Tab-separated table of C-alpha atoms in Angstrom:
chain	number	residue	atom	x	y	z
A	67	MET	CA	176.867	83.571	97.301
A	68	SER	CA	175.999	86.298	100.266
A	69	ASP	CA	178.383	89.113	100.672
A	70	GLU	CA	180.102	89.227	103.587
A	71	THR	CA	181.781	92.412	103.237
A	72	GLY	CA	181.623	95.333	105.456
A	73	ARG	CA	179.866	93.784	108.317
A	74	ALA	CA	182.440	94.963	111.064
A	75	ASN	CA	182.345	98.753	109.720
A	76	ASP	CA	177.646	98.647	109.783
A	77	ALA	CA	177.395	101.745	111.964
A	78	ASP	CA	179.261	104.269	109.562
A	79	GLU	CA	177.070	106.459	107.320
A	80	VAL	CA	177.409	106.733	103.687
A	81	VAL	CA	175.558	109.299	101.590
A	82	THR	CA	173.135	108.503	99.649
A	83	PRO	CA	170.169	110.616	97.568
A	84	GLY	CA	167.931	109.618	100.467
A	85	GLY	CA	170.246	110.838	103.485
A	86	PRO	CA	173.412	109.167	105.533
A	87	ARG	CA	172.374	105.236	105.944
A	88	PRO	CA	174.337	102.827	108.100
A	89	SER	CA	176.443	101.477	105.340
A	90	GLY	CA	175.252	98.376	106.226
A	91	GLN	CA	171.462	99.074	104.846
A	92	VAL	CA	173.161	100.007	101.629
A	93	HIS	CA	173.772	97.386	98.705
A	94	ALA	CA	174.493	97.408	95.657
A	95	VAL	CA	172.127	96.082	92.801
A	96	GLY	CA	174.068	94.288	90.183
A	97	ALA	CA	172.583	92.642	87.002
A	98	GLY	CA	170.119	90.433	86.931
A	99	GLU	CA	169.269	90.690	90.338
A	100	ALA	CA	166.504	92.483	92.012
A	101	VAL	CA	164.447	93.861	95.152
A	102	TYR	CA	161.687	92.379	96.768
A	103	GLY	CA	159.916	93.645	99.698
A	104	ARG	CA	158.351	92.088	102.000
A	105	GLY	CA	155.997	94.547	103.095
A	106	GLY	CA	154.670	98.243	103.305
A	107	ASP	CA	156.346	100.122	106.341
A	108	ALA	CA	160.254	101.524	106.377
A	109	ALA	CA	161.231	98.845	109.088
A	110	GLU	CA	159.925	95.880	106.616
A	111	ALA	CA	161.639	97.647	103.297
A	112	ALA	CA	165.171	97.881	104.922
A	113	ASP	CA	164.721	93.984	104.731
A	114	ALA	CA	164.364	93.420	101.478
A	115	GLN	CA	166.119	90.760	100.060
A	116	VAL	CA	168.362	90.993	96.969
A	117	LYS	CA	167.346	88.098	94.383
A	118	VAL	CA	168.772	87.096	91.036
A	119	LEU	CA	167.946	85.657	88.676
A	120	THR	CA	167.874	81.650	86.978
A	121	PRO	CA	166.201	79.311	84.793
A	122	GLY	CA	163.105	78.710	87.344
A	123	GLY	CA	163.384	82.975	88.050
A	124	PHE	CA	164.523	84.601	90.776
A	125	ARG	CA	165.848	83.620	93.738
A	126	ALA	CA	167.828	83.982	96.612
A	127	ARG	CA	170.721	85.239	96.059
A	128	SER	CA	171.935	82.956	99.103
A	129	LEU	CA	170.688	80.341	97.714
A	130	VAL	CA	172.511	80.551	94.636
A	131	HIS	CA	175.508	78.846	93.892
A	132	ARG	CA	178.408	77.929	91.260
A	133	VAL	CA	179.662	73.479	91.102
A	134	ASP	CA	182.929	74.029	89.719
A	135	GLU	CA	184.795	71.380	87.542
A	136	GLY	CA	185.444	68.736	89.677
A	137	GLN	CA	182.621	68.807	92.754
A	138	THR	CA	179.485	67.389	92.752
A	139	LEU	CA	175.570	67.921	93.980
A	140	VAL	CA	174.274	66.206	96.102
A	141	ALA	CA	170.593	65.716	97.774
A	142	ASP	CA	170.508	64.911	101.338
A	143	ASP	CA	167.088	64.196	103.262
A	144	GLY	CA	164.869	65.764	101.130
A	145	ARG	CA	165.359	69.312	101.241
A	146	ARG	CA	169.385	69.510	101.699
A	147	MET	CA	171.233	69.761	99.277
A	148	LEU	CA	175.574	68.786	99.660
A	149	MET	CA	178.117	69.877	97.501
A	150	LEU	CA	181.146	67.995	97.745
A	151	ASP	CA	184.871	67.783	96.819
A	152	ARG	CA	186.463	65.838	94.595
A	153	SER	CA	187.146	63.517	97.220
A	154	GLY	CA	184.258	63.210	98.879
A	155	ASN	CA	184.279	66.086	101.147
A	156	ALA	CA	181.005	68.121	102.247
A	157	MET	CA	182.473	71.739	101.380
A	158	ALA	CA	178.692	73.615	101.561
A	159	ALA	CA	175.700	72.145	102.556
A	160	VAL	CA	172.143	74.675	101.124
A	161	GLU	CA	168.708	74.053	102.914
A	162	ALA	CA	165.397	74.659	101.549
A	163	PRO	CA	164.235	78.204	103.468
A	164	ALA	CA	161.390	77.429	105.283
A	165	VAL	CA	159.736	80.021	103.286
A	166	ASP	CA	156.240	80.481	102.270
A	167	PRO	CA	155.813	78.567	98.851
A	168	LEU	CA	153.880	81.358	96.806
A	169	GLU	CA	157.410	83.588	98.096
A	170	VAL	CA	158.989	80.693	95.669
A	171	PRO	CA	158.328	81.220	91.428
A	172	ALA	CA	156.881	78.008	90.002
A	173	LEU	CA	159.263	76.141	88.097
A	174	GLY	CA	158.242	77.272	84.603
A	175	SER	CA	156.749	80.428	85.513
A	176	GLY	CA	158.720	82.194	83.167
A	177	TRP	CA	158.675	79.857	79.567
A	178	ILE	CA	157.301	81.382	77.233
A	179	ALA	CA	156.535	78.553	74.096
A	180	TYR	CA	157.178	74.869	75.464
A	181	THR	CA	156.715	71.109	74.768
A	182	TYR	CA	156.744	68.539	76.788
A	183	TRP	CA	157.486	64.633	76.603
A	184	ASN	CA	156.170	62.484	80.477
A	185	ASN	CA	158.211	59.212	80.509
A	186	GLY	CA	155.922	56.521	81.300
A	187	THR	CA	157.823	53.795	79.883
A	188	GLY	CA	158.557	52.598	83.395
A	189	GLN	CA	162.402	52.173	82.424
A	190	PRO	CA	164.621	55.111	83.475
A	191	LEU	CA	165.889	57.572	81.107
A	192	THR	CA	169.890	56.911	80.856
A	193	SER	CA	170.492	59.975	78.207
A	194	PHE	CA	168.870	63.276	77.168
A	195	ARG	CA	170.363	64.511	73.912
A	196	THR	CA	170.109	68.486	71.854
A	197	THR	CA	171.043	69.440	69.175
A	198	TRP	CA	170.498	73.236	68.134
A	199	GLU	CA	172.468	76.481	66.537
A	200	VAL	CA	173.351	79.251	69.123
A	201	PRO	CA	171.036	82.559	67.167
A	202	PRO	CA	171.697	85.850	66.405
A	203	ALA	CA	172.011	88.430	68.646
A	204	PRO	CA	169.035	90.567	69.963
A	205	SER	CA	168.386	93.346	67.791
A	206	VAL	CA	167.550	95.638	71.058
A	207	ALA	CA	169.165	95.163	74.539
A	208	SER	CA	168.219	96.574	77.417
A	209	GLY	CA	168.684	94.331	80.522
A	210	GLN	CA	166.909	91.167	79.006
A	211	THR	CA	167.707	88.031	79.728
A	212	ILE	CA	167.020	84.622	77.871
A	213	PHE	CA	167.121	81.127	78.230
A	214	LEU	CA	167.220	78.200	75.740
A	215	PHE	CA	167.767	75.090	76.640
A	216	ASN	CA	166.646	71.039	76.994
A	217	GLY	CA	165.838	69.504	80.281
A	218	ILE	CA	164.464	67.242	82.696
A	219	GLN	CA	161.910	67.585	85.412
A	220	ASN	CA	161.620	64.840	89.034
A	221	TYR	CA	158.820	64.590	91.028
A	222	GLY	CA	158.108	64.590	94.897
A	223	ALA	CA	159.963	66.350	97.994
A	224	ASN	CA	162.142	69.649	96.865
A	225	TYR	CA	161.753	68.313	93.223
A	226	GLY	CA	163.982	70.157	90.679
A	227	ILE	CA	164.710	70.051	86.926
A	228	LEU	CA	168.005	69.612	85.479
A	229	GLN	CA	168.780	71.388	82.066
A	230	PRO	CA	172.242	72.870	79.913
A	231	VAL	CA	171.294	75.892	79.309
A	232	LEU	CA	172.154	78.527	76.431
A	233	GLN	CA	171.827	81.969	78.021
A	234	TRP	CA	171.379	85.546	76.819
A	235	GLY	CA	172.002	88.564	79.620
A	236	PRO	CA	172.516	88.614	83.474
A	237	SER	CA	171.351	85.392	85.387
A	238	GLY	CA	172.822	84.467	89.439
A	239	ALA	CA	175.762	82.858	87.196
A	240	GLY	CA	176.873	85.929	85.731
A	241	GLY	CA	176.300	87.139	81.779
A	242	GLY	CA	175.919	90.395	80.203
A	243	PRO	CA	174.693	91.081	77.117
A	244	TYR	CA	176.101	88.173	75.372
A	245	TRP	CA	175.761	84.080	74.747
A	246	SER	CA	177.075	81.680	77.170
A	247	VAL	CA	176.574	78.678	78.615
A	248	ALA	CA	175.840	76.642	81.875
A	249	SER	CA	174.256	73.771	83.880
A	250	TRP	CA	171.832	74.237	85.850
A	251	TYR	CA	169.804	71.424	88.593
A	252	VAL	CA	167.153	74.943	89.913
A	253	THR	CA	164.851	73.050	93.006
A	254	SER	CA	160.966	74.007	94.104
A	255	GLY	CA	162.537	74.372	97.543
A	256	GLY	CA	164.238	78.232	96.121
A	257	GLN	CA	168.106	75.965	95.708
A	258	ALA	CA	169.746	76.844	92.535
A	259	PHE	CA	173.135	75.411	91.749
A	260	HIS	CA	175.717	76.476	88.213
A	261	THR	CA	178.857	75.354	87.102
A	262	ASN	CA	180.432	78.586	85.233
A	263	LEU	CA	179.442	79.897	82.406
A	264	VAL	CA	181.519	80.029	79.187
A	265	ARG	CA	180.782	82.250	76.336
A	266	VAL	CA	179.799	81.512	72.786
A	267	ASN	CA	179.223	82.855	69.873
A	268	PRO	CA	176.246	83.053	66.903
A	269	GLY	CA	176.680	80.449	65.415
A	270	ASP	CA	178.121	77.804	67.758
A	271	THR	CA	176.813	74.381	67.237
A	272	LEU	CA	175.458	73.248	70.993
A	273	VAL	CA	174.608	69.680	72.308
A	274	GLY	CA	173.187	69.520	76.133
A	275	VAL	CA	173.134	66.366	77.389
A	276	MET	CA	171.876	64.664	80.386
A	277	THR	CA	172.666	60.814	81.038
A	278	LEU	CA	171.930	58.867	83.788
A	279	THR	CA	175.134	58.019	85.947
A	280	ALA	CA	173.938	55.053	89.000
A	281	GLN	CA	170.400	53.860	89.812
A	282	GLN	CA	170.478	53.202	93.772
A	283	GLY	CA	167.036	51.792	94.428
A	284	ARG	CA	164.955	55.060	94.277
A	285	ALA	CA	167.724	57.641	94.912
A	286	PHE	CA	169.118	58.308	90.929
A	287	SER	CA	172.343	60.566	90.259
A	288	TYR	CA	172.875	62.454	86.446
A	289	VAL	CA	175.075	64.574	84.652
A	290	SER	CA	174.466	67.518	82.369
A	291	LEU	CA	176.515	69.333	80.443
A	292	PHE	CA	177.855	70.783	76.617
A	293	GLU	CA	179.767	67.945	74.461
A	294	GLY	CA	183.067	69.594	74.461
A	295	ILE	CA	182.599	72.592	76.345
A	296	ALA	CA	185.130	71.565	79.741
A	297	GLY	CA	183.701	73.558	82.707
A	298	THR	CA	180.156	72.737	82.393
A	299	THR	CA	179.582	69.622	83.683
A	300	LEU	CA	176.860	69.796	86.750
A	301	PRO	CA	176.791	65.764	88.220
A	302	VAL	CA	173.581	65.807	90.612
A	303	ALA	CA	173.289	62.361	93.010
A	304	ASN	CA	170.740	61.180	95.316
A	305	ILE	CA	167.960	62.617	93.666
A	306	ALA	CA	164.061	61.080	92.453
A	307	GLU	CA	163.946	59.607	89.294
A	308	LEU	CA	164.113	62.644	85.796
A	309	LEU	CA	161.073	61.909	83.713
A	310	TRP	CA	159.249	65.528	82.713
A	311	CYS	CA	161.794	66.025	79.614
A	312	ASN	CA	160.908	69.376	77.548
A	313	GLU	CA	162.229	71.633	74.674
A	314	THR	CA	162.356	75.643	76.746
A	315	LEU	CA	161.793	79.215	75.102
A	316	GLU	CA	162.592	80.939	78.749
A	317	ALA	CA	163.079	84.713	79.121
A	318	TYR	CA	162.184	87.857	81.166
A	319	SER	CA	162.381	91.136	81.084
A	320	ILE	CA	161.213	91.473	78.066
A	321	SER	CA	159.721	95.117	77.330
A	322	ASN	CA	159.591	94.691	72.955
A	323	CYS	CA	159.549	91.489	70.460
A	324	ALA	CA	163.325	92.580	69.003
A	325	ASN	CA	164.308	92.158	72.648
A	326	TYR	CA	164.299	88.479	71.073
A	327	PRO	CA	167.803	86.580	68.930
A	328	ASN	CA	166.748	88.420	65.954
A	329	THR	CA	165.505	85.401	63.669
A	330	ALA	CA	162.399	84.027	63.670
A	331	SER	CA	163.327	80.772	65.374
A	332	THR	CA	165.291	78.871	67.095
A	333	ALA	CA	165.853	75.104	66.137
A	334	LEU	CA	166.810	71.678	68.484
A	335	ARG	CA	167.427	69.506	66.902
A	336	ARG	CA	168.706	65.244	66.745
A	337	ILE	CA	166.521	65.257	70.280
A	338	GLU	CA	167.992	62.033	70.971
A	339	LEU	CA	166.101	60.566	74.249
A	340	ARG	CA	167.126	56.798	75.676
A	341	THR	CA	165.649	54.622	77.887
A	342	SER	CA	167.244	51.086	79.980
A	343	GLY	CA	165.280	49.582	77.361
A	344	GLY	CA	166.434	51.812	74.446
A	345	THR	CA	164.475	54.841	72.214
A	346	PRO	CA	160.879	54.533	73.346
A	347	PRO	CA	158.344	55.979	71.252
A	348	LEU	CA	157.860	60.011	71.369
A	349	LEU	CA	154.712	62.592	71.610
A	350	TRP	CA	155.570	66.383	72.136
A	351	THR	CA	153.586	68.215	73.229
A	352	PRO	CA	153.387	72.037	72.565
A	353	VAL	CA	152.634	74.403	75.535
A	354	ASN	CA	152.924	78.254	73.509
A	355	ALA	CA	151.723	80.523	77.184
A	356	VAL	CA	153.047	84.055	75.776
A	357	THR	CA	152.663	84.700	72.433
A	358	ASP	CA	152.176	89.165	72.421
A	359	CYS	CA	154.413	88.327	69.485
A	360	GLY	CA	153.568	85.138	68.067
A	361	GLN	CA	155.164	82.906	69.884
A	362	HIS	CA	155.257	79.924	69.515
A	363	ALA	CA	156.608	75.744	69.563
A	364	VAL	CA	156.772	73.905	66.440
A	365	VAL	CA	156.692	70.022	66.606
A	366	VAL	CA	158.489	69.413	63.663
A	367	SER	CA	159.576	65.273	64.445
A	368	ASN	CA	158.412	62.924	67.241
A	369	SER	CA	161.482	60.767	66.393
A	370	PRO	CA	163.437	59.476	69.660
A	371	SER	CA	166.485	59.515	67.496
A	372	GLY	CA	166.572	62.476	65.388
A	373	GLY	CA	163.595	64.695	66.724
A	374	GLU	CA	162.839	68.300	65.934
A	375	VAL	CA	161.453	71.500	67.873
A	376	ASP	CA	160.880	75.064	66.657
A	377	LEU	CA	160.835	77.385	69.067
A	378	PHE	CA	159.994	80.615	66.940
A	379	TYR	CA	159.980	84.060	68.663
A	380	ARG	CA	157.095	86.011	66.468
């Protein structure tokens, strides 16, 4: 996603509020982006890196890629991710950067309230489905981003999380002061991949589904999508087994409680988890990481075929 335009004119000067600068050092920072400095002196500040928001925190813009309909994401050698076209030809290879691990946000670092269940049955998950309604818009829009999703995470080298995500506000996939949906796969190494954003409306019913499509030894393949919404299908192949399930409220740039949806809570209903052995016994564990507005998660039902988790904003 890096911008290749204008490099031939880096030597041309343009006017800024700080005086003339080479055009190659002047960059637009869009909605959902941030500028991170690497140090205190001017040379390092000039080398600042623009990052964009994902459902795994801010990531380098060059590591955030859209996966179009018909394309497949394939893990290769543990750290590299390949994007394949319909014919199986590699279109791009995205390496995990060689950076200090502290520079890459931990998965879940922006999580506000959530529940989790880890599959310890010894039988792989074959599907994870959740139904919910798009909530009302926030009463105050001030550049905040809210993510709501059901997701599954794996372990091992360059582990990641697969998730069909409802989004309010801007992110590296686009967006603005409205609701939209996309599927994402975000890794601990810094890479993030998403489908095209599709706009949805308050009151719409969403069904986020992740399904196991193949297994060869320890290599697993899955697909994430929103049922009935074209353009949200994200196939991911050759990754480690997805085990850690969650129902999550994630948010960034919240300045007051009115930045959350204008309702008390969102009910994540008809939760269905299946393994190769059937429906496993579930026991969701709630975690309330940020509670300044009264945010919290409530487990209404642990049923593996019709469960419910309510995520409260206030």
